[in-house]
Short mmCIF file of C-alpha atoms and ligand atoms in Angstrom, two decimals:
data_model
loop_
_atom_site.label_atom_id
_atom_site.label_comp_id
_atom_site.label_asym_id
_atom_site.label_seq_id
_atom_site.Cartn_x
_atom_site.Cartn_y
_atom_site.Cartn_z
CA UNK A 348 0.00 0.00 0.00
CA UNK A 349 2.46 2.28 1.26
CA UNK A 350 4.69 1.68 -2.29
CA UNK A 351 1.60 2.04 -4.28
CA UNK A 352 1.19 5.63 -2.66
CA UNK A 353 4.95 6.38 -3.28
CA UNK A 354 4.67 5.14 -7.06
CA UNK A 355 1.60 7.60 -7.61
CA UNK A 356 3.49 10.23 -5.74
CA UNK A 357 6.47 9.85 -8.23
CA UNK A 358 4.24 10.06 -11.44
CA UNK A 359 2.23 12.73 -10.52
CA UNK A 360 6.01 14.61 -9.91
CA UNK A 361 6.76 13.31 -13.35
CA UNK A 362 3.56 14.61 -14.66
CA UNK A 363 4.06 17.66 -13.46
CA UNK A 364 7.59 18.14 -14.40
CA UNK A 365 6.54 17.47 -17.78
CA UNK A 366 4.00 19.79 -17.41
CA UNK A 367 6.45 22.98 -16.78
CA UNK A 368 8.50 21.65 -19.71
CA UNK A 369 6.54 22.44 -22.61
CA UNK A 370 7.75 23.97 -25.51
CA UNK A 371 6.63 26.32 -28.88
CA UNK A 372 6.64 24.32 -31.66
CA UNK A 373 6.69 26.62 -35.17
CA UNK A 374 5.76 24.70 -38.15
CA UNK A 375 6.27 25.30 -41.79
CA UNK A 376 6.55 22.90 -44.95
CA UNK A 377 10.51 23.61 -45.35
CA UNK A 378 12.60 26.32 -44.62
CA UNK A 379 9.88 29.53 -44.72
CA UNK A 380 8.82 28.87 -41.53
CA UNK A 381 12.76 30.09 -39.89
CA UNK A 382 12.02 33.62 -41.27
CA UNK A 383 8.92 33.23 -38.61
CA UNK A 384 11.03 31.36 -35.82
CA UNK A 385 14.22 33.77 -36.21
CA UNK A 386 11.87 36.75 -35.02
CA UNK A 387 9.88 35.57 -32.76
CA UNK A 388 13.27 34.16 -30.99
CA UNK A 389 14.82 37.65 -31.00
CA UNK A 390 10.67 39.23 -29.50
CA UNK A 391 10.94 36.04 -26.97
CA UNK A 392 14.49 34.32 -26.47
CA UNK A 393 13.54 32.87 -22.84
CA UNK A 394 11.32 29.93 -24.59
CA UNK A 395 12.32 26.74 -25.76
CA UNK A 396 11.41 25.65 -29.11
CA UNK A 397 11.21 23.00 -31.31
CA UNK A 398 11.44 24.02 -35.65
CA UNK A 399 9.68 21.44 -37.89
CA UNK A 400 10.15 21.51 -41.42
CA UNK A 401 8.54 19.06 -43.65
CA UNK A 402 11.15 19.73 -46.59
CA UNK A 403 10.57 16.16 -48.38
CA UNK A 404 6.74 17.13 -48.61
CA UNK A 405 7.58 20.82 -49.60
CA UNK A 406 5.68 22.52 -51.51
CA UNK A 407 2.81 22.68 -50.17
CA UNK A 408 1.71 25.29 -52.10
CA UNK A 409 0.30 23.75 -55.31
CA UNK A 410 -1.76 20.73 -53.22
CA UNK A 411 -4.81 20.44 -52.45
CA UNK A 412 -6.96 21.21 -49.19
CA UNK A 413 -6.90 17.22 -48.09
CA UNK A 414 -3.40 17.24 -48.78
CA UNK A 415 -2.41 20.42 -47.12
CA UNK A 416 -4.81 19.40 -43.67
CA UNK A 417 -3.68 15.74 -43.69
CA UNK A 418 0.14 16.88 -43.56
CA UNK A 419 -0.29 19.34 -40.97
CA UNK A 420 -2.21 17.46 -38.91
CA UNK A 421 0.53 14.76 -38.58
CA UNK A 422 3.02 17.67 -38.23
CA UNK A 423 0.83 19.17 -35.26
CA UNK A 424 0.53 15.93 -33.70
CA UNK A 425 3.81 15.36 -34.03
CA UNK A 426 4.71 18.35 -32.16
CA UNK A 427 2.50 17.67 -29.32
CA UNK A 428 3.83 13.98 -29.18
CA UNK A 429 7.19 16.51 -28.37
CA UNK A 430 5.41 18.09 -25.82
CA UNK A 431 4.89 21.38 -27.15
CA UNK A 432 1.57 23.36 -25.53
CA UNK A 433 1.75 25.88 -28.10
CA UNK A 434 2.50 25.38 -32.02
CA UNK A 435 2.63 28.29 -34.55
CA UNK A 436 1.60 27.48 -38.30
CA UNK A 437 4.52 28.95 -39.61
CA UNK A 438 3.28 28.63 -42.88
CA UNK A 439 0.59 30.57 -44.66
CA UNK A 440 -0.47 27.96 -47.01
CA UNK A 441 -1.29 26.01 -43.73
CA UNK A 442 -2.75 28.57 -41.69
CA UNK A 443 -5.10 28.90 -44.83
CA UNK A 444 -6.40 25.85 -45.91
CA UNK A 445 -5.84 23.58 -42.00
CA UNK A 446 -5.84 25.93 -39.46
CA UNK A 447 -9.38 26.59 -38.89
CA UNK A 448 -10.37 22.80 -39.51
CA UNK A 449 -7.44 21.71 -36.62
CA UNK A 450 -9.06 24.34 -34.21
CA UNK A 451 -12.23 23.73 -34.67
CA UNK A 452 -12.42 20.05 -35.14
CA UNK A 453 -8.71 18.49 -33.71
CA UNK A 454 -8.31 20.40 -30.70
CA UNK A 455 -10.73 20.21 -28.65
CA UNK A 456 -10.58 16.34 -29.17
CA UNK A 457 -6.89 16.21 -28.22
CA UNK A 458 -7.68 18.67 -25.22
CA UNK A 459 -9.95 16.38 -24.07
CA UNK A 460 -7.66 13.39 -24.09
CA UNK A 461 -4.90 15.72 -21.99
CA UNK A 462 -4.39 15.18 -18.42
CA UNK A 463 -3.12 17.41 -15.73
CA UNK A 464 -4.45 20.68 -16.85
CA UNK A 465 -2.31 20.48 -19.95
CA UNK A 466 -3.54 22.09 -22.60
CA UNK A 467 -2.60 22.77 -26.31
CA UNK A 468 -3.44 25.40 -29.35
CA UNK A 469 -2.34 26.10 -32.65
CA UNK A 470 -2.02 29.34 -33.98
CA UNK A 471 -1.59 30.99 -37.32
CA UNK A 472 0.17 33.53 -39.16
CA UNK A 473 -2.18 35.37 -41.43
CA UNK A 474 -4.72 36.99 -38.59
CA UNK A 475 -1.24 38.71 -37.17
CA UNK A 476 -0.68 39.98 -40.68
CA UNK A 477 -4.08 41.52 -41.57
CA UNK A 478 -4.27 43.20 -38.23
CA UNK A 479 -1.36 45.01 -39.15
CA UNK A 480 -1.64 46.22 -42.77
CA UNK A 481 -4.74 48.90 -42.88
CA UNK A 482 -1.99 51.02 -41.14
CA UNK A 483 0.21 50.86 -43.33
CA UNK A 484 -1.64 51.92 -46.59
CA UNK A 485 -1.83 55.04 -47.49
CA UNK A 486 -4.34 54.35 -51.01
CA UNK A 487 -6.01 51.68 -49.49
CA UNK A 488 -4.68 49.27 -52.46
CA UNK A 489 -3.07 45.88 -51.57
CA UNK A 490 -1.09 43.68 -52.58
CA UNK A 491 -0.86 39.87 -51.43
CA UNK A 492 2.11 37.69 -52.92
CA UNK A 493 1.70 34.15 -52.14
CA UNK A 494 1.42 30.50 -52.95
CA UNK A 495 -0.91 28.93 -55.27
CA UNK A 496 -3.58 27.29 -52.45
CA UNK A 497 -3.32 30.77 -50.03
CA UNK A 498 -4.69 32.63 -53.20
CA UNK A 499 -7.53 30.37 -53.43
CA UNK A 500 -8.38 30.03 -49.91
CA UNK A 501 -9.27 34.21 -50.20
CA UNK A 502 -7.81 33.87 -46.69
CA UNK A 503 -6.17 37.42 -46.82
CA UNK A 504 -9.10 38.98 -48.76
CA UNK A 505 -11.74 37.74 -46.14
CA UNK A 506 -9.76 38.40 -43.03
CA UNK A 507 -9.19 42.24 -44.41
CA UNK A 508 -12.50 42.44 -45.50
CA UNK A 509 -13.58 41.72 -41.57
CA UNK A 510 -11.34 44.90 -40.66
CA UNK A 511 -11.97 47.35 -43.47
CA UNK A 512 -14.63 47.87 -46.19
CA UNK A 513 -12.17 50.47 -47.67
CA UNK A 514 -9.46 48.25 -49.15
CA UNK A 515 -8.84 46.98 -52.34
CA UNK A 516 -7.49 43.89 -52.16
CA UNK A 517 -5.51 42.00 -55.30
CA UNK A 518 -3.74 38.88 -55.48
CA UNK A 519 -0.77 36.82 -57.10
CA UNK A 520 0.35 33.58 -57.20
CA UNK A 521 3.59 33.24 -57.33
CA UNK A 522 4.31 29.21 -57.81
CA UNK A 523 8.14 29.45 -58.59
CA UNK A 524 8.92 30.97 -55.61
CA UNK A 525 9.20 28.55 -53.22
CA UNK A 526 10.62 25.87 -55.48
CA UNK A 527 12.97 28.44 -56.15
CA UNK A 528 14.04 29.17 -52.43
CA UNK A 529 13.61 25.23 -51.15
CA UNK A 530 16.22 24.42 -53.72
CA UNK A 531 18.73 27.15 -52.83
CA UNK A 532 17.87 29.11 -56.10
CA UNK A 533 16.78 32.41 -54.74
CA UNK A 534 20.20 34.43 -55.68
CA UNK A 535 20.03 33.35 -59.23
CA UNK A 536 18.99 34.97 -62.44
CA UNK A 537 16.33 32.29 -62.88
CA UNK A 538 14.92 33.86 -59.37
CA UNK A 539 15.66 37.89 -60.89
CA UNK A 540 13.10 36.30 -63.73
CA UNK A 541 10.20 34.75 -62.02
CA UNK A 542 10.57 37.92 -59.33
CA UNK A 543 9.94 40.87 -62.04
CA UNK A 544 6.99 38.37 -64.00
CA UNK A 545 4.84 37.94 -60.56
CA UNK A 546 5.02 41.75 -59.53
CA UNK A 547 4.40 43.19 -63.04
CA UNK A 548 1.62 40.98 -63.22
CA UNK A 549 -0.01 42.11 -59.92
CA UNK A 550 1.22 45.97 -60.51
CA UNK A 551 -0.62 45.83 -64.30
CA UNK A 552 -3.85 44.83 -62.00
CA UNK A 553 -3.72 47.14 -59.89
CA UNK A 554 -1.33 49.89 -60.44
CA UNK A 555 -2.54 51.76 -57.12
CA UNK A 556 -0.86 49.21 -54.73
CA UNK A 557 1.08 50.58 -52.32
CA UNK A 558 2.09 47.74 -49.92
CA UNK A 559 2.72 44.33 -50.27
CA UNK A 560 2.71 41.72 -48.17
CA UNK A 561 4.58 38.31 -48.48
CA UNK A 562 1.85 36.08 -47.51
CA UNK A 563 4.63 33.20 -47.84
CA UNK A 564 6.98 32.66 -45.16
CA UNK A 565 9.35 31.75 -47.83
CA UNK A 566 9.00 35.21 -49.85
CA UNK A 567 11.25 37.35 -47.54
CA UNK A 568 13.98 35.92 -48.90
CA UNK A 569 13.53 37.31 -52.03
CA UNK A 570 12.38 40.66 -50.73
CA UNK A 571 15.81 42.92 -51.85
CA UNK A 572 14.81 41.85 -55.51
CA UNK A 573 11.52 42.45 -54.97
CA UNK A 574 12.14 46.11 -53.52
CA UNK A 575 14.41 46.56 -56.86
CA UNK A 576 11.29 45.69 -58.83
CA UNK A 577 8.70 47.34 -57.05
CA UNK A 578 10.09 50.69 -56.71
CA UNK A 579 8.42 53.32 -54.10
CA UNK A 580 5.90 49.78 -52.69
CA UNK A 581 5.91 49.05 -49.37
CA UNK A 582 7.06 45.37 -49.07
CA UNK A 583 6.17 43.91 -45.69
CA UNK A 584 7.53 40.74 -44.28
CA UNK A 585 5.53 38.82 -41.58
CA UNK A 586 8.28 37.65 -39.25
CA UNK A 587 7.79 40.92 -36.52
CA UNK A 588 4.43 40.89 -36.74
CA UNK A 589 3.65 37.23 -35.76
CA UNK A 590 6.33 37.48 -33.08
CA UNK A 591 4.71 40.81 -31.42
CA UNK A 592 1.40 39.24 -31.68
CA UNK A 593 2.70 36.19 -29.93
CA UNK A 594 4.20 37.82 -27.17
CA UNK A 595 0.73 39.86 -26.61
CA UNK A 596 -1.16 36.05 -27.00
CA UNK A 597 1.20 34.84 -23.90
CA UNK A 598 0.72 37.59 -21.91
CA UNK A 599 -2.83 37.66 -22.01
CA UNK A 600 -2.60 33.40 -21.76
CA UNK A 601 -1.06 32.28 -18.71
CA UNK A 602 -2.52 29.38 -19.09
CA UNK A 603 0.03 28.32 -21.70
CA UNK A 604 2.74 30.49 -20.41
CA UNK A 605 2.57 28.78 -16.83
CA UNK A 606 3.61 25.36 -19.13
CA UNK A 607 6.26 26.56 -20.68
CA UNK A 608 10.00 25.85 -19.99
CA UNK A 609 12.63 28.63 -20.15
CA UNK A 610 15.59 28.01 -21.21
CA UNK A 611 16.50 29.81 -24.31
CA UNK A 612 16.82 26.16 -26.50
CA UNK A 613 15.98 25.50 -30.14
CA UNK A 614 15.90 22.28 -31.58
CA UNK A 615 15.49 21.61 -35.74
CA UNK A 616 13.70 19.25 -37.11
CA UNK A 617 12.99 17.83 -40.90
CA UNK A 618 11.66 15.39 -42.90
CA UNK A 619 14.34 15.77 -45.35
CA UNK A 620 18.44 14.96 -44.77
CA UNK A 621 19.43 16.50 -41.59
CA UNK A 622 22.54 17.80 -42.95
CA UNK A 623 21.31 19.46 -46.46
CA UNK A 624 19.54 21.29 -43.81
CA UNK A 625 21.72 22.72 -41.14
CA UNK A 626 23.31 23.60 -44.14
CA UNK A 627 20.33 25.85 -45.64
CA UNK A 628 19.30 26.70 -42.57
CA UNK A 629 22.20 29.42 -42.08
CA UNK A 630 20.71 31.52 -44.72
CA UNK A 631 17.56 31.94 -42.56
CA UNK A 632 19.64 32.27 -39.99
CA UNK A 633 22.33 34.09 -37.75
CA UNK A 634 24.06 31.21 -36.56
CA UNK A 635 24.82 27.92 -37.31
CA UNK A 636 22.49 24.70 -36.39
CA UNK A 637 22.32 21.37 -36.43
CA UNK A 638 19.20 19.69 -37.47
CA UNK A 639 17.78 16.25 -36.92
CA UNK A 640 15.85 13.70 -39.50
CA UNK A 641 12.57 12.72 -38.44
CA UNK A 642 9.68 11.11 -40.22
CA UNK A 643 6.33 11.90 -40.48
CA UNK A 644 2.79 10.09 -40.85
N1 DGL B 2174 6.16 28.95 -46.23
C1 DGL B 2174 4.93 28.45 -46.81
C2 DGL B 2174 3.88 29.55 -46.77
O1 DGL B 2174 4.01 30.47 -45.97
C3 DGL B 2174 5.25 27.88 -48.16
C4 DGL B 2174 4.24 26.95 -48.65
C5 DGL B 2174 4.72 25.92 -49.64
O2 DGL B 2174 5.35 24.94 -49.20
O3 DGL B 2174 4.38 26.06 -50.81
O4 DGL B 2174 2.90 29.53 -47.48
#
């Protein structure tokens, strides 16, 4: 009897333990999600985190919804399997076509299933953006660059048209992009091509754009030849955005924050070969990293 009691006492310290462990997980199909990770690191270094990049699977982009939900699914429960309380859909293409189906119809099933107050949620990266761009426009005309399935989703032009009537939204798919970037092509003329054919193509539709936002993860990479091509635009990147509106989400959460270790760590994973990826990784990067191979299903 008395061991029994002792046993319990020891799980429910291991329970517990685990429960003050937790980490941030930040999710993106390959590399596009680091852009994301790198500022919300420099908003929030105390955290630990854990980068997942499902480079074999990359892009996601030009798949369908089924596809898209069924691979972030396993990447979110993957995650959680890690013990991470709070995971970030790094990835707009994601946060487009699965977020709202994981929130609405995975979570609250795996919350149920969690013990010991734990509790989990997945967050996106497009809401952050929106908020931020009717204060940035001064003719009210927008531009949204990004992948294939975020253009059809209307994501961008439904979520603005929640905050302002006033804006004139217009989109472009840019499909080479993030072949482009995933294969370490973003430097080369092939990349100075496909970067002045997208943004003519959205300037000749609307020639009164005066920001635009790289609803890609991936895109801010190529924003210095973007600038060059879209003289006098605004180009915004996501990465500070996300990361400020994070750091307002934990500290009106506590609930999450009260589960989460601190102590400053990173780990990489990907679906692809570990070491093709530290390599690539750098770009994205200030420092040097050292990823690990995982597999996902
Ligand atoms: N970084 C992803 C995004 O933000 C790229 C999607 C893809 O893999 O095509 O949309």
């Amino acid at each position: 009897m008395i061991y029994a009691k002792k046993i319990c006492l020891f799980d429910k310290k291991v329970v517990i333990l685990q429960r003050f462990m937790a980490k941030i997980g930040v999710f993106d199909s390959g590399y596009g999600g680091l852009t994301i990770l790198d500022a919300i690191r420099r908003e929030l270094p105390e955290y630990d985190y854990i980068y997942l990049g499902d480079n074999a699977r990359a892009p996601y982009g030009t798949h369908s919804f089924d596809v898209i939900y069924r691979y972030t699914l396993e990447a979110v429960n993957y995650l959680i399997g890690k013990n991470c309380a709070l995971i970030i859909l790094a990835c707009n293409t994601a946060s487009a076509k699965a977020l709202r189906t994981i929130q609405q119809r995975d979570l609250p099933r795996i919350n149920e299933q969690m013990v010991n107050d734990k509790m989990v949620n997945v967050l996106g990266v497009i809401r952050p953006t929106v908020e931020a761009v009717p204060a940035i426009t001064q003719t009210g005309h927008i531009g949204i660059l990004a992948t294939p399935a975020t253009v059809s989703s209307e994501s961008y032009v439904l979520e603005l048209e929640k905050i302002s009537r006033q804006l004139t939204v217009t989109q472009q798919a840019c499909p080479m992009w993030v072949p482009l970037i995933e294969a370490g092509e973003h430097n080369s003329s092939g990349a100075d091509y496909f970067v002045e054919k997208y943004i003519r193509e959205i300037l000749t539709k609307d020639p009164q754009i005066d920001t635009l936002v790289l609803g890609c993860t991936h895109y801010p990479l190529l924003k210095e030849k973007i600038e060059k091509v879209a003289k006098h635009i605004g180009v915004i990147a996501q990465g500070d955005l996300v990361a400020q509106s994070l750091a307002d989400y934990l500290s009106r959460h506590p609930e999450y924050t009260s589960q989460l270790s601190l102590n400053g760590s990173c780990t990489y994973l990907t679906t692809e070969n570990a070491d093709r990826f530290s390599q690539s990784a750098s770009q994205f990067l200030s420092s040097p990293i050292q990823a690990e191979h995982i597999n996902l299903e």
